[in-house]
Amino acid sequence: MKKIYLSLLVMFLAATSFAQWTEQATGFATASRGIQYIHAVDANNVWATAYNGTSTSTYITEFTKTTNGGATWTAKTITGYTSNYGSSMIFGIDGNTAWMPVFNSSAGGGKILKTTDGGNTWAPQTTATFSAPSGFPNVIHFWDANNGFCMGDPNGGYFEIYTTTNGGTNWVRTPTGNIPAPSASDEYGTTGFYSTFGNTVWFSTNKGRVFKSTDMGLNWTVVSTPLTSACKIIFKDANNGILYQTSNGLVCETSDGGATWTLFTPSGNLYTSDIAYVPGTPNTYVTTAGSSANASYSLYGGHIWTDFVGVPGQVLATAWVNNSCGWAGSFNTSATVGGMYKFTGTIADPFNNDIGVLNAALPVNGIVLSSTEHVQLNIMNYGLVAQSNFNVSYSINGGATVTELVTASIAPGATYTYTFTQAEDFSVAATYTISATTALVGDENTSNDAFSNEFFLMTWVPQKVVFGEEGTGTWCQWCVRGHVYMGLMATNHPTNWIGVAVHNADPMVDSEYDAEIGARISGYPSGLVDRVDGEKDPTDFEAAFNVRSTKVVPLGLSISNVVYNTTSRLLSYDVVADCAAALNGDYRFNAIISEDGVTGTTSDYNQANAYAGGAYGVMGGYETKPNPVPAAQMVYDHVGRALLGGWDGTIGSVPATVAMGTLLTQSYSITLDPSWDETKINMIGLFINNATGEVINATKQQLILSINDNNLSLESVVYPNPSNGVINIRNAQNTNIEITNILGDVVTSFNNTNPLISVNLSDQPQGMYFVKISDGNKSTTKKILITK
């Protein structure tokens, strides 16, 4: 049986009215029914299917519908399909007639069910067989009361696709010669992943391929895309559509009906639970987060996303009628409370005339440039009318304003990079503030005309380390997902990812840390990455890491001067910041203690496990473990033990103005709890921008107790890592230094008498190198990666 696509999320509570969102009761008698799929026929008639938000192995065929815009919802269970059956989606054409494809999770196979009396009774349409064990219906669509299609997984060697011209009384399977063959034995469709416009229909597969029919499912073509796994697909018209990968948020677009797809990087939060085009709008899409109370909209075809304000609670599937009427599913708490949110505001269409500055393309953060550089600005046409012949200006550090005329025509929704003819000197390492404006005659929205940002031009580029925090608990049956993905992050990114698991209501809780992160997330498991861009499910950590790890940061961070008394268990250490650029603002140090390898023997160390039995697919081996997983089988890593500087960091630990090249230090100490294993303690240091809450950089070092260890391993710092060839060695004065390549060949060696030296290895091939620092009978070796 293939993996079923569901939003597998823990339920939490929400209030009843929230500005533009109104809570509605879905009517399910059983609590924690999550909304899996919504089909909005019009502003009054809406159908939705549910999934079981608490059971690990029970599929359901429950649905709810409204005929009065959600003022009242009526929920029902389909008689005869209550054991082992689940629903893929639902499609209605009015308040009475709807179809639901269902699958048998035990024996395999599936059916198409139809109702004509508002869901009171359902009858199977037997001519669409979906025979066991391979049959599995994924999506269904009707263009009117008669003409429809249904797509299922490959059965008998080719995709099982049916069409009908009489409402499903007779379904005819599309011949194998009309459908491209599966690319592999394990290629299949995904429940609810399809899109239509006119007579054209598209569906995506778990291999990232897109199938297309222009005649309502009779004949098909297929194209490969830049994506390689299950991806949601949505078209706004015959040519323009979006495809995004649910596992990591990669997104691509097409403007030729799906013949070609191009990856792009959106700005803002494109959430990966569900996506919908808003009918009747020029280019508006909506996404929901699934794991949290977050949703976003894009007026520009998915390129720029803006979060909705006041989303009331966890939001799952979504569907829209127009820009002032849409629904987002959630979880109910009873038959009369919760389960659906209706949007009652208005997502305004773009202005006709609206030009603004997005950002600067040059300069960019990083190494110093030359004395004859030209400022480049990325300009966007936010409006619906093409624009040209408008002024654009900039100034550097509040100096003279440079103004030039943009003559190029910028299409609606497009971006354009303008290069100024004026030359500027960026050859000196410093912090540069670039301020820019556009001046379009008749601009209807001036709020996006101005741009200002600091750019750090440096003689060396510090390594960026991404910091993640995950709320978890042994009581939380979905939190094994956090265990798996936190482990994957640590394995896949050992040098530039630091994760902390913040426990809630279990034996590993730290009350201060728990309260702080609990105020910032809306469910478990959920967390933060560098404390920016909102909360994220652990499955989204990789995508957030990909964005954050490319950020150029103004300082390197390290741990130094570690002192530990094994008798008193008093630990002290310094967090050291080496500033590659000047700083101005409210920055702060912080420190955290975490512990790996935590175990327990009592039942409160048992881990609840929603994935037991494999009902929700593979989850890092937990599908083979029981529910709960006994304490004897559980090892908890990354456990957050203490916040040494509070959530916001140590006040006054960083001066308001810091010169480039300054070495900053902040000391921290803690008496380790007797129950903590001192051999598995991690010392974490953070550098925080208190104005935004953003974690600028992070560092981690394990507490080493071996008598043979020496302070060299704790105090000597080699950076940046990775490096483009020039490395810095700090705190290794009066030592012998030898650098070898991976073959053991000595690249260079010397005696160091200075507290800070730079070594140029740019003439060496890229790869791994070893820096050995020796002082008498003491030595330490640091690994460093040279990339070019």
Short mmCIF file of N, CA and C in Angstrom, two decimals, residues 39 67 113 303 309 373 461 532 539 548 697 772:
data_model
loop_
_atom_site.label_atom_id
_atom_site.label_comp_id
_atom_site.label_asym_id
_atom_site.label_seq_id
_atom_site.Cartn_x
_atom_site.Cartn_y
_atom_site.Cartn_z
N HIS A 39 -13.80 21.26 -0.97
CA HIS A 39 -14.21 21.70 -2.31
C HIS A 39 -15.33 22.71 -2.15
N THR A 67 -24.68 24.39 3.11
CA THR A 67 -25.41 24.98 1.99
C THR A 67 -25.73 26.45 2.25
N LEU A 113 -17.73 6.68 -4.84
CA LEU A 113 -19.06 6.77 -4.25
C LEU A 113 -19.73 8.07 -4.71
N HIS A 303 5.51 34.63 -6.05
CA HIS A 303 6.87 35.15 -5.88
C HIS A 303 7.06 35.92 -4.59
N VAL A 309 -2.83 38.35 8.85
CA VAL A 309 -2.77 38.79 10.24
C VAL A 309 -3.95 38.18 10.98
N GLU A 373 32.80 50.11 -8.43
CA GLU A 373 31.60 49.27 -8.48
C GLU A 373 30.37 50.12 -8.82
N VAL A 461 34.94 36.16 5.64
CA VAL A 461 33.51 35.87 5.80
C VAL A 461 33.33 34.79 6.87
N VAL A 532 13.29 33.43 13.41
CA VAL A 532 12.73 34.34 12.41
C VAL A 532 11.76 33.56 11.53
N THR A 539 9.48 19.04 9.71
CA THR A 539 9.69 18.69 8.31
C THR A 539 10.10 19.89 7.48
N ARG A 548 18.58 30.06 5.51
CA ARG A 548 19.37 30.74 6.51
C ARG A 548 20.87 30.48 6.38
N ASN A 697 24.13 34.38 14.78
CA ASN A 697 25.05 33.26 14.63
C ASN A 697 25.03 32.43 15.90
N LYS A 772 47.05 21.34 12.68
CA LYS A 772 47.54 20.81 13.95
C LYS A 772 48.27 21.91 14.70
#
